[in-house]
Short mmCIF file of C-alpha atoms in Angstrom, two decimals:
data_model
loop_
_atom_site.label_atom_id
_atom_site.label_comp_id
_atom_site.label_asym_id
_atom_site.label_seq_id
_atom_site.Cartn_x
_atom_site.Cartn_y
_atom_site.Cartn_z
CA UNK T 1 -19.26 215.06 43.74
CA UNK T 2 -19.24 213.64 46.86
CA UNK T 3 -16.03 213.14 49.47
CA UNK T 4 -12.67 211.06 49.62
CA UNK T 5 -12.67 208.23 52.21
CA UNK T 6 -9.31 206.89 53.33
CA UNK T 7 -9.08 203.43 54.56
CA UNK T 8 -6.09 203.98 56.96
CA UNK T 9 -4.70 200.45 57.32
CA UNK T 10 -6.52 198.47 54.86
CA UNK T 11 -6.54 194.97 56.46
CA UNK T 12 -9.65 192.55 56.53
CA UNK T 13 -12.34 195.44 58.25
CA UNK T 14 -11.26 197.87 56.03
CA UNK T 15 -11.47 195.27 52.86
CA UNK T 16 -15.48 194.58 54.32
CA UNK T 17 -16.63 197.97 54.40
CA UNK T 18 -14.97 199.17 51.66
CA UNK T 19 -16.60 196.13 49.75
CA UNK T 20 -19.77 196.79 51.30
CA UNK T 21 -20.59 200.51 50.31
CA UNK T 22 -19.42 199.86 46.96
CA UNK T 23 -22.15 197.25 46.81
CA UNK T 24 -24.67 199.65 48.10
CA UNK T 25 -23.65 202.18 45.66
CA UNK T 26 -23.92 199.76 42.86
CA UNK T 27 -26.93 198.73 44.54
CA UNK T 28 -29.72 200.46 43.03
CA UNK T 29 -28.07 201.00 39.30
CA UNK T 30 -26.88 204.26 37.36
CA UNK T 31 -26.77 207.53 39.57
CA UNK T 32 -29.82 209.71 39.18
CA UNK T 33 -31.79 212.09 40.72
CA UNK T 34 -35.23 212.51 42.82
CA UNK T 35 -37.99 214.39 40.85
CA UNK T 36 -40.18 216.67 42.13
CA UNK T 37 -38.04 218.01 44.90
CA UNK T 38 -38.51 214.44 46.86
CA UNK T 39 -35.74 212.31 48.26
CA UNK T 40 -35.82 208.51 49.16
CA UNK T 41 -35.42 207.61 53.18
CA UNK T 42 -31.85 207.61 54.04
CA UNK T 43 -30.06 204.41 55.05
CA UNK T 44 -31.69 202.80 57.89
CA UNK T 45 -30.09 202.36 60.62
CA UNK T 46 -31.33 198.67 61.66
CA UNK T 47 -31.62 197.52 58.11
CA UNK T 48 -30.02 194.75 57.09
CA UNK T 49 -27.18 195.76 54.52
CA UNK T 50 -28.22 193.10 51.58
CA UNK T 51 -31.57 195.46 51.64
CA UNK T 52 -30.35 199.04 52.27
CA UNK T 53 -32.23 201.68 50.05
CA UNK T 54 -29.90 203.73 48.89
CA UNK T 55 -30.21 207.75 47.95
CA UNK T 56 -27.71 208.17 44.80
CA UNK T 57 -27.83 211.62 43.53
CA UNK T 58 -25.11 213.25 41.20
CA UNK T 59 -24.02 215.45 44.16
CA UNK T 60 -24.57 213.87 47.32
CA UNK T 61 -22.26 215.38 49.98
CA UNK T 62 -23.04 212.09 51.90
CA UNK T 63 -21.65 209.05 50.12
CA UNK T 64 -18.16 208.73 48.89
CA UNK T 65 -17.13 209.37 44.95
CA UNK T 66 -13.53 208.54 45.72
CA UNK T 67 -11.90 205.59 47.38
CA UNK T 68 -7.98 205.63 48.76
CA UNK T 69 -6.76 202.17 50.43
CA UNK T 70 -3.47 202.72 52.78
CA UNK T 71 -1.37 199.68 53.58
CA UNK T 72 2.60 199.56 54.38
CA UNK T 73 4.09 196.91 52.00
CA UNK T 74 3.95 196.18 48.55
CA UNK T 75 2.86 192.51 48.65
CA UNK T 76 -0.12 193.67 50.67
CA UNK T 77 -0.93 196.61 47.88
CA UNK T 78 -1.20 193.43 45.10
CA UNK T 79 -3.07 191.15 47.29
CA UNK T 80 -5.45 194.33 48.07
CA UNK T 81 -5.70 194.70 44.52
CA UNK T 82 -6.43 191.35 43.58
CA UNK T 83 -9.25 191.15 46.27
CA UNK T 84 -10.76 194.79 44.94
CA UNK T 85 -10.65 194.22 41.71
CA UNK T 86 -13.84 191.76 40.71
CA UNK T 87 -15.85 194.33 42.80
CA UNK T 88 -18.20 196.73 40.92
CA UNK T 89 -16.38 199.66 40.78
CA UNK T 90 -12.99 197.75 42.68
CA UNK T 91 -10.69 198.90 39.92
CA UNK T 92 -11.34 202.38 40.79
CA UNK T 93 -9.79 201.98 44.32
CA UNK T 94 -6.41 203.86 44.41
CA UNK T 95 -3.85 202.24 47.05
CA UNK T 96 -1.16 204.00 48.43
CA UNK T 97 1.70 202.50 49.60
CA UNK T 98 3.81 203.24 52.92
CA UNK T 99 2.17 207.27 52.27
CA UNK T 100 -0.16 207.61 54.87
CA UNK T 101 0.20 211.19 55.12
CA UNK T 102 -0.62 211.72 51.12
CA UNK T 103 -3.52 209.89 51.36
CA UNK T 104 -5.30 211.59 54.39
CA UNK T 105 -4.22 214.75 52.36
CA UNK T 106 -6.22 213.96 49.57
CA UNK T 107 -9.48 212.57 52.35
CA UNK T 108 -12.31 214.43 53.72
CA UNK T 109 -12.91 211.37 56.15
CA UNK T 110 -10.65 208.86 57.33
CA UNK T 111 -11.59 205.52 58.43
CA UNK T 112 -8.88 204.21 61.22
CA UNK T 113 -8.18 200.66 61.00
CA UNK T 114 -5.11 199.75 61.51
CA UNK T 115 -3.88 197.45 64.55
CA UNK T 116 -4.75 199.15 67.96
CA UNK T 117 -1.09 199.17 69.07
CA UNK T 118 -0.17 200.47 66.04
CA UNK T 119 -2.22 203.58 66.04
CA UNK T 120 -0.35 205.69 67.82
CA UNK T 121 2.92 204.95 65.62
CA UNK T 122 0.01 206.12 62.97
CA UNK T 123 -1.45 209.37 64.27
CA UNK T 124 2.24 210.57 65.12
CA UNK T 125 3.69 210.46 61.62
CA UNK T 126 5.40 213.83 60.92
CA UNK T 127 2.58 215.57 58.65
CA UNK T 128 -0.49 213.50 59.93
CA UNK T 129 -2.37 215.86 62.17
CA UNK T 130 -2.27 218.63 59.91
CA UNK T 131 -2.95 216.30 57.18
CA UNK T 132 -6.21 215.66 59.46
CA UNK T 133 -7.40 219.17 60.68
CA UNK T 134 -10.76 219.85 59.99
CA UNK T 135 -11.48 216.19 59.19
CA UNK T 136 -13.56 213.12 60.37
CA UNK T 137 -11.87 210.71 61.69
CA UNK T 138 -13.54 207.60 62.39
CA UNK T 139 -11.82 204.82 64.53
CA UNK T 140 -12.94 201.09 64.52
CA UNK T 141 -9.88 200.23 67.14
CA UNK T 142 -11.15 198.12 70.08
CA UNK T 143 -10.27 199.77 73.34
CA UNK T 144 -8.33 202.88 72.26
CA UNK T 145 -10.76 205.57 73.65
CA UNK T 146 -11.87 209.08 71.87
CA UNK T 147 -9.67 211.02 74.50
CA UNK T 148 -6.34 208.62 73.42
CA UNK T 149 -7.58 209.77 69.74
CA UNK T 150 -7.66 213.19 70.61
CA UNK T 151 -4.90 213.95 72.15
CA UNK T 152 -2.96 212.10 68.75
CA UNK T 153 -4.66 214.95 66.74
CA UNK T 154 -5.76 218.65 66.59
CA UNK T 155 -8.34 219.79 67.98
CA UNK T 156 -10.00 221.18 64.87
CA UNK T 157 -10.23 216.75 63.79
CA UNK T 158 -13.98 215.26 64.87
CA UNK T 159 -13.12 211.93 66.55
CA UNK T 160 -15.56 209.52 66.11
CA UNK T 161 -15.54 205.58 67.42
CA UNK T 162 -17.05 202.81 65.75
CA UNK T 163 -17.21 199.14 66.61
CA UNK T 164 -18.64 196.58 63.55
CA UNK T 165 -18.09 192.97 63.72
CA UNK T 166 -16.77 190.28 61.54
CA UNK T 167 -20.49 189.50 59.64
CA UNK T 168 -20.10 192.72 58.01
CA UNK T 169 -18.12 190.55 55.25
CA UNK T 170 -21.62 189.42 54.54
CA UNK T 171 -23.15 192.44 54.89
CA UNK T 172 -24.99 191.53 58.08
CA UNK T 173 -23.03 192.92 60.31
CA UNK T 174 -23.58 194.81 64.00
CA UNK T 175 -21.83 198.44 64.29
CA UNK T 176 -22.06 200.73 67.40
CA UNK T 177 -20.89 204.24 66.78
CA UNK T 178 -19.94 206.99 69.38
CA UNK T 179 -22.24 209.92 69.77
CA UNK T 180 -21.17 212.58 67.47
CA UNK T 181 -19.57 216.13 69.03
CA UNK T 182 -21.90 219.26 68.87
CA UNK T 183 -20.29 220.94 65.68
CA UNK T 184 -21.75 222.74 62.50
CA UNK T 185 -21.42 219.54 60.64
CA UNK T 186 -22.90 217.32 63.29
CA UNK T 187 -25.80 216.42 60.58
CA UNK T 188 -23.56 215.92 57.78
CA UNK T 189 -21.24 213.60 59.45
CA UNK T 190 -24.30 211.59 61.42
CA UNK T 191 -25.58 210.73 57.67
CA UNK T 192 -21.77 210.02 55.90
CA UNK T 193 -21.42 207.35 59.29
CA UNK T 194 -25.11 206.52 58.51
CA UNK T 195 -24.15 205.60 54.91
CA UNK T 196 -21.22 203.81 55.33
CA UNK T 197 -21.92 201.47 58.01
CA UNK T 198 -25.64 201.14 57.37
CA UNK T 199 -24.43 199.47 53.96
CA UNK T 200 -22.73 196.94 56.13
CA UNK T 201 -25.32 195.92 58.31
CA UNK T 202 -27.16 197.44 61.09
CA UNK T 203 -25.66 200.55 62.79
CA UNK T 204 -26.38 201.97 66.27
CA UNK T 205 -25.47 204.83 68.13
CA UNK T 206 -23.86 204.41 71.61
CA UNK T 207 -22.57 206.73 74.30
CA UNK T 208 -18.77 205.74 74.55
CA UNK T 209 -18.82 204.04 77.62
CA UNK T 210 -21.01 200.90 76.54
CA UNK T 211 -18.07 200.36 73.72
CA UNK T 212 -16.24 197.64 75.66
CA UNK T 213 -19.35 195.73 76.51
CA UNK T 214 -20.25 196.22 72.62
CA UNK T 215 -16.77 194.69 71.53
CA UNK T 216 -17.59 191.88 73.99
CA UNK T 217 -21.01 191.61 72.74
CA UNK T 218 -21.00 192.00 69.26
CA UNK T 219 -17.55 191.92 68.24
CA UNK T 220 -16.76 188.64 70.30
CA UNK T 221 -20.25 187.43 69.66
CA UNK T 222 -19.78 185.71 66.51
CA UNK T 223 -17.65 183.48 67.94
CA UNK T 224 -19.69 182.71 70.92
CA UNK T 225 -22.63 182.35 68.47
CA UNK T 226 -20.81 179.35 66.81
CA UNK T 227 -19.55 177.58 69.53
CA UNK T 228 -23.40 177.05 70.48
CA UNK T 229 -23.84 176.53 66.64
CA UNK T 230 -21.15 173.60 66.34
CA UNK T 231 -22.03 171.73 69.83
CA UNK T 232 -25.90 172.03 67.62
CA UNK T 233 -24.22 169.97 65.17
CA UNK T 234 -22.20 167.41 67.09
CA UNK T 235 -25.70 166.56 68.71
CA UNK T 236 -26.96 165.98 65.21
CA UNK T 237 -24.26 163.87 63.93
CA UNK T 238 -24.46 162.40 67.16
CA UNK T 239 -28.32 161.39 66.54
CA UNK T 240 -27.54 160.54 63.12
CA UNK T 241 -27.77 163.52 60.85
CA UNK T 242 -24.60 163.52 58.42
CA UNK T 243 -22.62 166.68 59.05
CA UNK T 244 -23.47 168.62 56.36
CA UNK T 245 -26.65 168.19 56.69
CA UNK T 246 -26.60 168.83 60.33
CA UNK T 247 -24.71 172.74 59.94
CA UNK T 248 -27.40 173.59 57.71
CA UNK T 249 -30.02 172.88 59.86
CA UNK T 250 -28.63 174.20 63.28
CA UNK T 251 -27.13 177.47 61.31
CA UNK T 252 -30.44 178.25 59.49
CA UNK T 253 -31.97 177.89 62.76
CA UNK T 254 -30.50 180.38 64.82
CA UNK T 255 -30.11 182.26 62.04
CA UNK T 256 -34.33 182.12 61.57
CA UNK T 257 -34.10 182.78 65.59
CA UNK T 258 -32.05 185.90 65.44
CA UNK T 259 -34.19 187.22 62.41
CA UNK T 260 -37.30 186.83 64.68
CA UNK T 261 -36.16 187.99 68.04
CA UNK T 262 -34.92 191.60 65.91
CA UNK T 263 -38.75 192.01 65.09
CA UNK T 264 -40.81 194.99 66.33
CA UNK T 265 -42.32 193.41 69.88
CA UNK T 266 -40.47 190.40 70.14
CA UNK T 267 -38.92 188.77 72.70
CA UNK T 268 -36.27 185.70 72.92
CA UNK T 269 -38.60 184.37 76.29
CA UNK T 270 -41.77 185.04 73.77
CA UNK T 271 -40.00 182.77 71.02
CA UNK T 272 -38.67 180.08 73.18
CA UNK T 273 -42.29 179.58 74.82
CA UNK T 274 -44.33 179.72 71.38
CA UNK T 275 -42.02 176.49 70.81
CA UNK T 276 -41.96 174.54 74.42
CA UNK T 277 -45.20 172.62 74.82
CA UNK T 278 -45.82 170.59 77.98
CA UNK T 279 -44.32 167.32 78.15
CA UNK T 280 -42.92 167.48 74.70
CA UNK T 281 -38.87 167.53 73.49
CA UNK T 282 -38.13 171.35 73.27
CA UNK T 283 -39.02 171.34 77.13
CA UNK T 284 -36.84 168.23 78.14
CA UNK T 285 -33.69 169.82 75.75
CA UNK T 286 -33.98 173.14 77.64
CA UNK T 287 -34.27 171.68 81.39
CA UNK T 288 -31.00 169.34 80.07
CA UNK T 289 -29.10 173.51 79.20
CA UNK T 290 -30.31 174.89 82.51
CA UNK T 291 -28.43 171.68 84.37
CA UNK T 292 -25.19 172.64 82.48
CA UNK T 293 -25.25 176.34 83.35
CA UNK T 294 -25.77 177.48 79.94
CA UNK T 295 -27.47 180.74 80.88
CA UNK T 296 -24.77 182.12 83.34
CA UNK T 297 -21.70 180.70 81.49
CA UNK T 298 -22.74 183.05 78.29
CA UNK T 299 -23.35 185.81 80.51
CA UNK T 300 -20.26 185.50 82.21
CA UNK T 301 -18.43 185.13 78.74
CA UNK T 302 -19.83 188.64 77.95
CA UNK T 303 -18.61 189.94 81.58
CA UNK T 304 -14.99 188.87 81.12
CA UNK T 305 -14.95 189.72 77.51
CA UNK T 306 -15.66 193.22 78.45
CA UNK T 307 -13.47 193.30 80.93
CA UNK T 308 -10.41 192.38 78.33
CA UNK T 309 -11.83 194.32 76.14
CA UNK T 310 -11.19 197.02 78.85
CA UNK T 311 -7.10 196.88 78.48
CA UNK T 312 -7.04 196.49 74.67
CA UNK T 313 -5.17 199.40 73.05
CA UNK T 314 -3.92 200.52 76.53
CA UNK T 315 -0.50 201.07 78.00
CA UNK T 316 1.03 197.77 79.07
CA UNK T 317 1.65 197.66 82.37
CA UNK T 318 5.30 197.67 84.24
#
């Protein structure tokens, strides 16, 4: 029943979406099937993970029934072990050590996520790309591109990119994915991508050629997100709040923000002016962000983010 994923390079990524489609598989109980010839939606692709619906059936071609975790020492296999093994169905997670080539093998689809300069040292193993012919190959590397990919591999292996972020730990997470080839399987592979990174988050997909701007965007965006979140809470404790107190209310905030800007019909310039009445303090705070540049410094964080994000995973140059 269902495929073999391989988790080629099983570092913290690989740990949260491994994590994170075992909890959607545990999600909605024992496995059973549809009556009456009907089938539940498929995974939605701008649902929140902690509220995926999930379609379990006994033999699902779409969701994985076997788990292999790849990582190159020892002391990493027994930390990866220790981390899988409270997880609902964790103990069940075989990890190979230093055997890459045994382990995409045994795979129908192979998740990439190893270090970006490492990949190539990866994908040229002696045995690897005929241990990956006729297989999906999904690659969550920042900056190395689907041609790099392809030219590491045959040409019978579908190379797919995909770019989550750090929340998917939580299950809230932000993944772009490439547009799949034209192929046979084209619909079979659209809903295995579907399931896996739907159960982390939200998953969109992207031509290629946003991807940088995504890694800027949403992969760097956590971190621009709480630089804005912790200057919140300096000008609480500054005003009196005690700190704790402070990060609850600023996080909770944007967090309330976000959840309302990511409705059907809204807008951020719609929330921001159901809040600023004339004369009042929401109207004196923003004039006192427009005077520091606020606007145009985020922007042009995203601008040179993209542009780094540009020469990640490429050549060095001499």
């Amino acid at each position: 029943m269902g495929y073999t994923l391989c988790i080629l390079g099983c570092g913290t990524m690989g740990i949260a979406i491994t994590s994170g489609v075992l909890a959607s598989l545990d999600s909605q109980g024992p496995l059973h099937r549809l009556g009456s010839g009907q089938r539940q939606p498929k995974w939605d692709s701008h649902t929140p993970g902690t509220s995926t619906p999930v379609n379990i059936a006994e033999s699902d071609p779409t969701l994985p029934s076997r788990f292999i975790a790849c990582v190159k020492r020892e002391e990493t296999a027994r930390r990866l072990r220790e981390t899988f093994q409270p997880l609902v169905g964790g103990e069940s997670i075989e990890i190979f050590v230093d055997q890459n080539v045994a382990a995409v093998q045994q795979s129908d689809v192979v998740l990439l996520c190893c270090k970006p300069q490492v990949a190539h040292v990866i994908l040229n193993e002696h045995g690897i790309k005929q241990a990956l012919a006729g297989k999906l190959l999904i690659s969550i590397l920042a900056g190395v591109t689907i041609v790099q990919l392809s030219n590491w591999v045959l040409s019978s292996t579908t190379v797919i990119r995909a770019m989550p972020n750090t929340a998917c730990r939580i299950r809230e997470g932000m993944t772009v994915v490439s547009a799949l080839p034209h192929s046979d399987t084209e619909g079979l592979n659209e809903m295995i991508i579907l399931q896996i990174f739907s159960s982390i988050g939200r998953c969109r997909f992207l031509e290629e050629k946003h991807f940088d701007a995504c890694t800027a965007l949403s992969g760097s965006g956590p971190a621009f997100a709480c630089i804005f979140l912790e200057a919140m809470v300096d000008g609480g404790v500054m005003m009196g709040l005690p700190r704790a107190e402070a990060l609850e209310l600023a996080a909770q905030t944007l967090q309330g923000a976000a959840r309302m800007a990511l409705q059907p019909g809204a807008h951020p310039a719609q929330i921001k002016d159901s809040v600023t009445t004339p004369g009042g303090c929401t109207i004196a705070g923003l004039l006192a962000l427009e005077d520091g540049r606020v606007r145009s410094t985020i922007a042009r964080a995203i601008q040179v983010a993209t542009e780094r994000a540009s020469e990640l995973g490429q050549p060095a140059a001499k």
